Tab-separated table of C-alpha atoms in Angstrom:
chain	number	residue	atom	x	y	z
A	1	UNK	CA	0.000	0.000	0.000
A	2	UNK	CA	1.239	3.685	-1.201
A	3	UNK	CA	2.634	5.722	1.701
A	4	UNK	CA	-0.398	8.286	0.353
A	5	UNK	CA	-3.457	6.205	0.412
A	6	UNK	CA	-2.056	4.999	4.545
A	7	UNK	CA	-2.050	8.426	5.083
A	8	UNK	CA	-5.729	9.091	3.746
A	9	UNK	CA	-6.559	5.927	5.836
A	10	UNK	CA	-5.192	7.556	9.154
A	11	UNK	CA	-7.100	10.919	8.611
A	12	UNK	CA	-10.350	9.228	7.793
A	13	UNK	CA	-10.561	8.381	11.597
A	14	UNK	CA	-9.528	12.112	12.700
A	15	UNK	CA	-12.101	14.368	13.860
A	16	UNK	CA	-13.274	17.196	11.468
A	17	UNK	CA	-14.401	20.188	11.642
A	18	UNK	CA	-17.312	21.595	10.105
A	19	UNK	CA	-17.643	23.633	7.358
A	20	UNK	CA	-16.003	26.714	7.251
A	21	UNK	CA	-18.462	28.072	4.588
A	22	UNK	CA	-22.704	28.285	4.576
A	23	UNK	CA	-24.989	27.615	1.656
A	24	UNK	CA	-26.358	30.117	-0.712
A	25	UNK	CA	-29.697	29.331	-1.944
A	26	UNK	CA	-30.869	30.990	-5.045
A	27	UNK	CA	-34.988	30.654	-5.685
A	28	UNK	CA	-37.673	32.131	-8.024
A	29	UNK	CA	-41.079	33.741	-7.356
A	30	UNK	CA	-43.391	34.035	-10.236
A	31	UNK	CA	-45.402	37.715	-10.585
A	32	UNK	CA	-48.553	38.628	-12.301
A	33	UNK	CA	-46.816	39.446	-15.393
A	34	UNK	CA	-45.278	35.898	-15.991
A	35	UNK	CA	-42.066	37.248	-15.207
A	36	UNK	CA	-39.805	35.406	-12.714
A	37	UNK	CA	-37.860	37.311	-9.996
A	38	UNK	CA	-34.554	35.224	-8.679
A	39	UNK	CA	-34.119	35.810	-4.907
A	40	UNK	CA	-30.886	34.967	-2.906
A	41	UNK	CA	-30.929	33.947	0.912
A	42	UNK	CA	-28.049	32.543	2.986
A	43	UNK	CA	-28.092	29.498	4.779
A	44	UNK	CA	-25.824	27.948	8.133
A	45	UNK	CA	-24.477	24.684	7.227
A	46	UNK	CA	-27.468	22.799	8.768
A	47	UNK	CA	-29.307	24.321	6.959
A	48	UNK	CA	-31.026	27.537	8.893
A	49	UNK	CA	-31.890	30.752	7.598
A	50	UNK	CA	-29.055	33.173	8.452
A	51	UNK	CA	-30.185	36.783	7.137
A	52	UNK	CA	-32.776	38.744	5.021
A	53	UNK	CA	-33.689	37.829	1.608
A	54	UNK	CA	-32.116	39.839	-1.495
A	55	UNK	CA	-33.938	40.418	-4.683
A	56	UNK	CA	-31.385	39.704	-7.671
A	57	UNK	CA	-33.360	40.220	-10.993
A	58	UNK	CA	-35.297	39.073	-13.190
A	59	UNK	CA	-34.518	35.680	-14.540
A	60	UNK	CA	-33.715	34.998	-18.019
A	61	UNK	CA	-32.734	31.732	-19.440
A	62	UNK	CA	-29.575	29.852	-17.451
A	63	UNK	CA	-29.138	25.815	-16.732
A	64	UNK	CA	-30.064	23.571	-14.322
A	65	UNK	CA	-27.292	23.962	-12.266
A	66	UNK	CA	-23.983	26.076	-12.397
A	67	UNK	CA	-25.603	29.248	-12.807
A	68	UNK	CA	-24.006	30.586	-9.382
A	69	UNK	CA	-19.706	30.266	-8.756
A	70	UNK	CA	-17.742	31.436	-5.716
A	71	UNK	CA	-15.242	34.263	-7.298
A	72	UNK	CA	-12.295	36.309	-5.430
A	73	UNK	CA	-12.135	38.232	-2.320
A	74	UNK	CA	-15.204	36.254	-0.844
A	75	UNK	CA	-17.408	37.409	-3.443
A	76	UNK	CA	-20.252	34.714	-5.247
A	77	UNK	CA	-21.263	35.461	-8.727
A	78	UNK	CA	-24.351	34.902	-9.779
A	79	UNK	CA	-25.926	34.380	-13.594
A	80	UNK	CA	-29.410	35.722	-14.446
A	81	UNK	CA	-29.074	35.002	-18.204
A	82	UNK	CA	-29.496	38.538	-19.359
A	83	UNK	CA	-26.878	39.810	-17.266
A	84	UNK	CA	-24.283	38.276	-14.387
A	85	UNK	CA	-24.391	40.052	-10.800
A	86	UNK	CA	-22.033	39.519	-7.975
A	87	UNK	CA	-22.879	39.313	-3.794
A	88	UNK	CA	-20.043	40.927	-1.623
A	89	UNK	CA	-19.050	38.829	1.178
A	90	UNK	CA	-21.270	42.223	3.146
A	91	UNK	CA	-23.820	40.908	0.619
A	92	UNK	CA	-24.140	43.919	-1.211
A	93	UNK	CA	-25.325	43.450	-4.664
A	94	UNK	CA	-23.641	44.947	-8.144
A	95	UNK	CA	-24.255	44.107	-12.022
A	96	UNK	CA	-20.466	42.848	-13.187
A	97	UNK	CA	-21.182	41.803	-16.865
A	98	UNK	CA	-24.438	42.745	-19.259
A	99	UNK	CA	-24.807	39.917	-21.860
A	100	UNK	CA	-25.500	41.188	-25.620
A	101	UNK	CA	-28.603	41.479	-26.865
A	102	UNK	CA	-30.029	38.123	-28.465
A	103	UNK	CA	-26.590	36.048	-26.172
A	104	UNK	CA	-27.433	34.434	-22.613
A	105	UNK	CA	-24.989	33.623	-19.741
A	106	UNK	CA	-26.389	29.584	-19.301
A	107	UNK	CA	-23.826	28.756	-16.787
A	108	UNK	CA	-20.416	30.174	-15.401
A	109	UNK	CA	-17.440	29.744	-13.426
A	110	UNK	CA	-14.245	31.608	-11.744
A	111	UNK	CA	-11.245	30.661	-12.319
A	112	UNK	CA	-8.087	32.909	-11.469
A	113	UNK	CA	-7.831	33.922	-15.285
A	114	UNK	CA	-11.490	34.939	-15.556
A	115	UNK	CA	-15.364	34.392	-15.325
A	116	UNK	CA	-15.777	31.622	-17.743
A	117	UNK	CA	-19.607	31.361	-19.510
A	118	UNK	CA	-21.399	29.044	-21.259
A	119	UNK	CA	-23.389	30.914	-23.735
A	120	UNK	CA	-26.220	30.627	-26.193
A	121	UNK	CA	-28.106	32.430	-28.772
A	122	UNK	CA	-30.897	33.034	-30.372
A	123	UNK	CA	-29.804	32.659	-33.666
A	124	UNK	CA	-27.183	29.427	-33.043
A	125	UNK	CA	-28.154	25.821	-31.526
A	126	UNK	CA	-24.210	25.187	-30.555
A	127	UNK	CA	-23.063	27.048	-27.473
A	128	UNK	CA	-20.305	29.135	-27.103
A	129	UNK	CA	-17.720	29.217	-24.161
A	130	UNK	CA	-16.774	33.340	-23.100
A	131	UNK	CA	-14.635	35.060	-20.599
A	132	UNK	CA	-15.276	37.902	-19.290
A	133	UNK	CA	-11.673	40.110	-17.797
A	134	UNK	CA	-10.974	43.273	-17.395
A	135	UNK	CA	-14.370	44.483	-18.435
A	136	UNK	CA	-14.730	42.906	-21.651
A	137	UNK	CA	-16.036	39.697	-23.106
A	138	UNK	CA	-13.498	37.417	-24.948
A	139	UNK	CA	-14.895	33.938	-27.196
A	140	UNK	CA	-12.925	30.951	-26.706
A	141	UNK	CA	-14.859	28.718	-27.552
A	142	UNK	CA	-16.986	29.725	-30.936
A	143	UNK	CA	-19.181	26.322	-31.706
A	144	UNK	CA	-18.931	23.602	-29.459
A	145	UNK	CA	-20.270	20.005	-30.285
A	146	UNK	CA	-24.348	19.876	-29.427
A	147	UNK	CA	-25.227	18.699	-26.228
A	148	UNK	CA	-25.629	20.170	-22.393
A	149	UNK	CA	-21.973	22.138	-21.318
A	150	UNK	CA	-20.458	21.753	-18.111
A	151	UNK	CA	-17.356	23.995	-17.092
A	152	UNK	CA	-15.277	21.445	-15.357
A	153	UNK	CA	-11.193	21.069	-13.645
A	154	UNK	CA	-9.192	19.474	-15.475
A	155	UNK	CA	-5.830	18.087	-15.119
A	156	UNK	CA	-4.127	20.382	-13.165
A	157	UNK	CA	-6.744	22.767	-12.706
A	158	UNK	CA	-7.189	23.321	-16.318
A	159	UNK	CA	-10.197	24.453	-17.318
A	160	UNK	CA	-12.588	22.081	-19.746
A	161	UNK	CA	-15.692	21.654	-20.993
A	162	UNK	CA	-17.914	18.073	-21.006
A	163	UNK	CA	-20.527	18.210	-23.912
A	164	UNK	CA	-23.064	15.429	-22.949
A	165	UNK	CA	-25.854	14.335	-25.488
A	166	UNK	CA	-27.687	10.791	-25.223
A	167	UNK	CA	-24.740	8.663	-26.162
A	168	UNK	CA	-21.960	10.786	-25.903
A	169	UNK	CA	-19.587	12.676	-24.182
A	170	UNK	CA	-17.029	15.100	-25.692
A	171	UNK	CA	-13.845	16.162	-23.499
A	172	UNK	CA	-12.659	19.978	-24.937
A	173	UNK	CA	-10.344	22.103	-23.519
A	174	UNK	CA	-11.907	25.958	-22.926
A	175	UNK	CA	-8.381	27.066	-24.906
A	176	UNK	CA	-7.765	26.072	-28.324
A	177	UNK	CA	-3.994	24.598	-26.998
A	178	UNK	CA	-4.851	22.021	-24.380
A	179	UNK	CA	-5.703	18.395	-24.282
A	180	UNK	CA	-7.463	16.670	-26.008
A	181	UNK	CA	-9.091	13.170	-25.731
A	182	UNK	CA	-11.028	10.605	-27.717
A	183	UNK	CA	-15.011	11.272	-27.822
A	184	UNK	CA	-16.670	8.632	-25.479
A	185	UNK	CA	-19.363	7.078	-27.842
A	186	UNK	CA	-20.577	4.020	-25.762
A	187	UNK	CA	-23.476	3.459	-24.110
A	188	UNK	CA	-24.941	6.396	-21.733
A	189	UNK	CA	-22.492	8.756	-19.958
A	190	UNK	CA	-23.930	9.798	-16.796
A	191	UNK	CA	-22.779	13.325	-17.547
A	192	UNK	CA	-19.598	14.107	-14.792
A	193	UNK	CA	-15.880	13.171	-15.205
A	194	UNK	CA	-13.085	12.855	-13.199
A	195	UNK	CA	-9.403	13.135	-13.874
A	196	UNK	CA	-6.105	11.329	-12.229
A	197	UNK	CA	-3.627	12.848	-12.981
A	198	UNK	CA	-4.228	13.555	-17.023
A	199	UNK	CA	-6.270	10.099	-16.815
A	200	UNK	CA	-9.984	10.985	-17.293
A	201	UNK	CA	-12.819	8.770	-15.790
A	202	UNK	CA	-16.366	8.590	-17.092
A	203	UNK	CA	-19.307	6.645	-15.347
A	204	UNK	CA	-21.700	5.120	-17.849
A	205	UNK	CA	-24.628	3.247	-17.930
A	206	UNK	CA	-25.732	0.399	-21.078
A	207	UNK	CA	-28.532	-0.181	-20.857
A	208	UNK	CA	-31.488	-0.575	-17.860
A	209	UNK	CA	-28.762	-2.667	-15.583
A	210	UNK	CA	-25.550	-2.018	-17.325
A	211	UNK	CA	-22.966	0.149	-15.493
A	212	UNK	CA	-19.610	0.810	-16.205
A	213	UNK	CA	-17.002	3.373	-15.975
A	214	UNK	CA	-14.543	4.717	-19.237
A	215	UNK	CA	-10.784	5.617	-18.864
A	216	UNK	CA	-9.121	7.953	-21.719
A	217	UNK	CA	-5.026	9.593	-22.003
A	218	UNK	CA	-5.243	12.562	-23.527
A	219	UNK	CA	-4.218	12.292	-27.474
A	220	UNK	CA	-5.252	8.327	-27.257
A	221	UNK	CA	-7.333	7.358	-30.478
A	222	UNK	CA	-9.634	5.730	-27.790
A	223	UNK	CA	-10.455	4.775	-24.232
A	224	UNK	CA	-10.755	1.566	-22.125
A	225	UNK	CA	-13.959	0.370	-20.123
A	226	UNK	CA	-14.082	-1.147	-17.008
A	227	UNK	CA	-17.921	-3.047	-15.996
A	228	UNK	CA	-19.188	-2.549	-12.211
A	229	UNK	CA	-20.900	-5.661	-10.853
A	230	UNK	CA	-24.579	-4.396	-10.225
A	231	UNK	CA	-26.062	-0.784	-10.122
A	232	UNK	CA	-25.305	-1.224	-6.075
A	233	UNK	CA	-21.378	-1.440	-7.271
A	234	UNK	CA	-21.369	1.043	-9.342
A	235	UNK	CA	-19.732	4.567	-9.489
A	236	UNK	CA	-22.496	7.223	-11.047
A	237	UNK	CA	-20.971	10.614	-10.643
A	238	UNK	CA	-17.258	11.707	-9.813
A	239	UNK	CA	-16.435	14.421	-7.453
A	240	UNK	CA	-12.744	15.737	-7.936
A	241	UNK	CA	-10.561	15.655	-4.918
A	242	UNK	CA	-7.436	13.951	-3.224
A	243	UNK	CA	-8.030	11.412	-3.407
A	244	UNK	CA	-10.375	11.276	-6.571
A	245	UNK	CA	-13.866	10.251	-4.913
A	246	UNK	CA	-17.142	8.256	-6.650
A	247	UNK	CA	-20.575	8.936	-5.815
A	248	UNK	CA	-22.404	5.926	-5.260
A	249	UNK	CA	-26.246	4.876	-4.183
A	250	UNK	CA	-25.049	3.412	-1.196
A	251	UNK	CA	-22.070	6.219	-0.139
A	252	UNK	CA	-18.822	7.876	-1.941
A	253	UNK	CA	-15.685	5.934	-2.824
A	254	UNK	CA	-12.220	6.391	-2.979
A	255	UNK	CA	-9.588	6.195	-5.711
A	256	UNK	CA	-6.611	4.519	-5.810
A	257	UNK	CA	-5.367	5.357	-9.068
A	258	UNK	CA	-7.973	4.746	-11.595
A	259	UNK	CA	-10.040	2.170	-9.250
A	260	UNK	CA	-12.638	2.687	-6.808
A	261	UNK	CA	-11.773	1.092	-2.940
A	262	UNK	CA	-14.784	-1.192	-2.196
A	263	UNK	CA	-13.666	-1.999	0.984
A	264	UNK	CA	-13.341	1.802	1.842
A	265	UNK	CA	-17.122	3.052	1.071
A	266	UNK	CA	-17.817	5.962	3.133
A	267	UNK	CA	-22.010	5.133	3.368
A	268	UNK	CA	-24.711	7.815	3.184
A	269	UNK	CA	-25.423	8.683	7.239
A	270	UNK	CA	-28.924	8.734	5.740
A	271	UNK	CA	-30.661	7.065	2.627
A	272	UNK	CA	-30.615	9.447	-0.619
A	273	UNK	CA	-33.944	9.461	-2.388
A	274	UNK	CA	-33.513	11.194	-5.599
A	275	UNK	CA	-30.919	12.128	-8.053
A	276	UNK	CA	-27.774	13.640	-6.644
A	277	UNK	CA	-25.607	16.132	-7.577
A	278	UNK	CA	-21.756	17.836	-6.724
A	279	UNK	CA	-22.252	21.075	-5.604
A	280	UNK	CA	-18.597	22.767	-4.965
A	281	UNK	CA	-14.519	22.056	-6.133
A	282	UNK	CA	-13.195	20.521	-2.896
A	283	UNK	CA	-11.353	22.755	-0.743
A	284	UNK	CA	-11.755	20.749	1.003
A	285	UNK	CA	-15.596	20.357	1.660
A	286	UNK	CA	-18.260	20.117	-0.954
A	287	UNK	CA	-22.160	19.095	-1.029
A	288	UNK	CA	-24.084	16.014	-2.603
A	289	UNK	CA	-27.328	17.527	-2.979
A	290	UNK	CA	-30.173	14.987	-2.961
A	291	UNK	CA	-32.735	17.124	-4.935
A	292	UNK	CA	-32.672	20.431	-5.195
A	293	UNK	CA	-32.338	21.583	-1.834
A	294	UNK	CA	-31.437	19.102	0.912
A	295	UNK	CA	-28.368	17.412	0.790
A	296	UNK	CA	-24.995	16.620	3.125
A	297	UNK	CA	-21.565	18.140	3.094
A	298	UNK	CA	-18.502	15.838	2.319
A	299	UNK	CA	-14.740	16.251	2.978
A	300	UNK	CA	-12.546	15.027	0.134
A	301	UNK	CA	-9.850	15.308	2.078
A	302	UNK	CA	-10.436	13.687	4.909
A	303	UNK	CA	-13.686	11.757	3.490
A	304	UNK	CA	-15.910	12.363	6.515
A	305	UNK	CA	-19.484	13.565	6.335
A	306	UNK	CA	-20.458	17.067	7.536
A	307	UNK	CA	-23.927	18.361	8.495
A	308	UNK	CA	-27.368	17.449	6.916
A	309	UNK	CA	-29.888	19.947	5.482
A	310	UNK	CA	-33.014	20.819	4.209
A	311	UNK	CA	-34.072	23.824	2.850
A	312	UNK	CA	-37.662	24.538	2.413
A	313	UNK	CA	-39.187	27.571	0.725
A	314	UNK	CA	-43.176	28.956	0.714
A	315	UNK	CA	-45.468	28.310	-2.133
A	316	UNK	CA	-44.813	29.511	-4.708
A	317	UNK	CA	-41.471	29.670	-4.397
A	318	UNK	CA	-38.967	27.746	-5.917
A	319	UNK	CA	-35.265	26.626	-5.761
A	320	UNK	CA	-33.489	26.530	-8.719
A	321	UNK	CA	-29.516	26.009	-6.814
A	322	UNK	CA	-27.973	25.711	-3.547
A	323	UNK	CA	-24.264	26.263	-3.889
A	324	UNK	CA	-21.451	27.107	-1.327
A	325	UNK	CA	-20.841	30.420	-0.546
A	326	UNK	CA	-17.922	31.875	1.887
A	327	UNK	CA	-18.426	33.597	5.120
């Protein structure tokens, strides 16, 4: 056994603290007009309301999820589609970037060299991937392949994109010089990816009890695939970290390498009921939401579970993300 993974093996036992952050939760409320008005609250780690609400704007189209990314300085930014705001760490709330007419902001993401966006427009079905720095937009990415976009780490932090349709998954990097691997084309990708080292893993599914997970090098003509036992052995989302961790219906699992540690499942302190989702980049806590707003924190680090919550809002409200946000 690595002197690394012993190491991970000692801290699982050590006590840990709980999260040094709180949860942002970012809901709708439908007016008379049709219009809908996104609304921002903050939320303690178990999931208690901490202050006042704050209007945002009026929503325009964004995605599912993504569409709210922890920036510098303790700041969150926040996409409305139309236009991108950000919430001071004294919650005080300021436009940062207008979109152009006819262009939405679906998604976006800090990283140290920008705001990176996932955009669409009205006259295009491929998105686009733009940065907005120093007060200006900038396209990297002019037509990406058709499918959902997810703004992802890559090796080294490197920013890429995942294009997901129905039967495949494309791996791009946001610049035009980065790396580049073979399209996975084979059976259903669950939509998440993880990466060891410049390794990337993909969980798949083939068919109703088919489950799998695909391994690609960057510049390889193609990948390999590894089959899980049974949909109770099976890895169906990644969530980056150190080690590299798999989210699983019974708990997460650890890496070694490009294998997930059976005998080291950290199970769910309750029973998940619906789909779950990665909320946050592991530094070193992030949430697996279970719906759209209850959920548990998780240490990568030290792969120990954190608090519980449940956040729930008055008719007619609605939740459209919980994400992390500094205190």
């Amino acid at each position: 056994m690595t002197l690394s993974m012993l190491l991970w093996l000692a801290g699982c036992g050590a006590h840990s603290n709980s999260p040094s952050a709180d949860l942002l939760t970012l809901y709708t409320t439908p007016s008379k007009d049709g219009t809908e008005w996104m609304w921002e609250n903050r939320f303690s780690p178990d999931g208690h309301p901490l202050g006042s609400a704050r209007r945002l704007g009026i929503l325009g189209p964004v995605a599912q999820t993504e569409i709210a990314t922890r920036g510098p300085h303790h700041s969150t930014f926040i996409t409305l589609g139309s236009k991108i705001v950000s919430l001071s760490k004294t919650q005080h709330v300021r436009t940062v970037a207008v979109m152009p007419p006819g262009y939405y902001a679906l998604s976006i993401r800090w990283w140290p060299l920008g705001l990176l966006t996932v955009v669409e427009s009205d006259q295009a079905s491929h998105a686009q991937i733009w940065s907005w720095r120093q007060g200006r937009w900038t396209v990297l990415r002019k037509s990406l392949p058709e499918g959902i976009v997810t703004l992802i780490d890559g090796p080294s932090a490197h920013p890429m994109a995942l294009i997901v349709d129905p039967h495949r998954l494309y791996t791009v990097s946001v610049f035009s010089r980065g790396l580049h691997y073979p399209v996975f084309d084979y059976g259903s990708p669950q939509g998440t990816a993880g990466f060891v080292g410049n390794t990337e893993v993909i969980p798949y599914a083939a068919g109703a009890r088919g489950f799998g997970q695909w391994t690609a090098k960057p510049n390889a003509k193609r990948g390999s695939r590894h089959h899980f036992l049974s949909v109770q052995q099976a890895v169906i989302e990644m969530a980056q970290g150190s080690p590299l961790w798999g989210v699983m219906a019974r708990g997460m699992v650890p890496y070694h390498g490009t294998r997930p540690q059976w005998s080291q499942i950290r199970y769910w302190p309750a029973p998940m009921q619906t789909t779950m989702v990665v909320e946050g980049r592991g530094t070193p806590w992030i949430v697996i939401l279970d719906g759209a707003s209850q959920g548990v924190w998780f240490n990568v680090r030290s792969g120990n579970y954190g608090p519980q919550f449940s956040i729930t809002m008055p008719y007619p409200d609605v939740v459209r993300e919980v994400a992390i946000i500094a205190r």
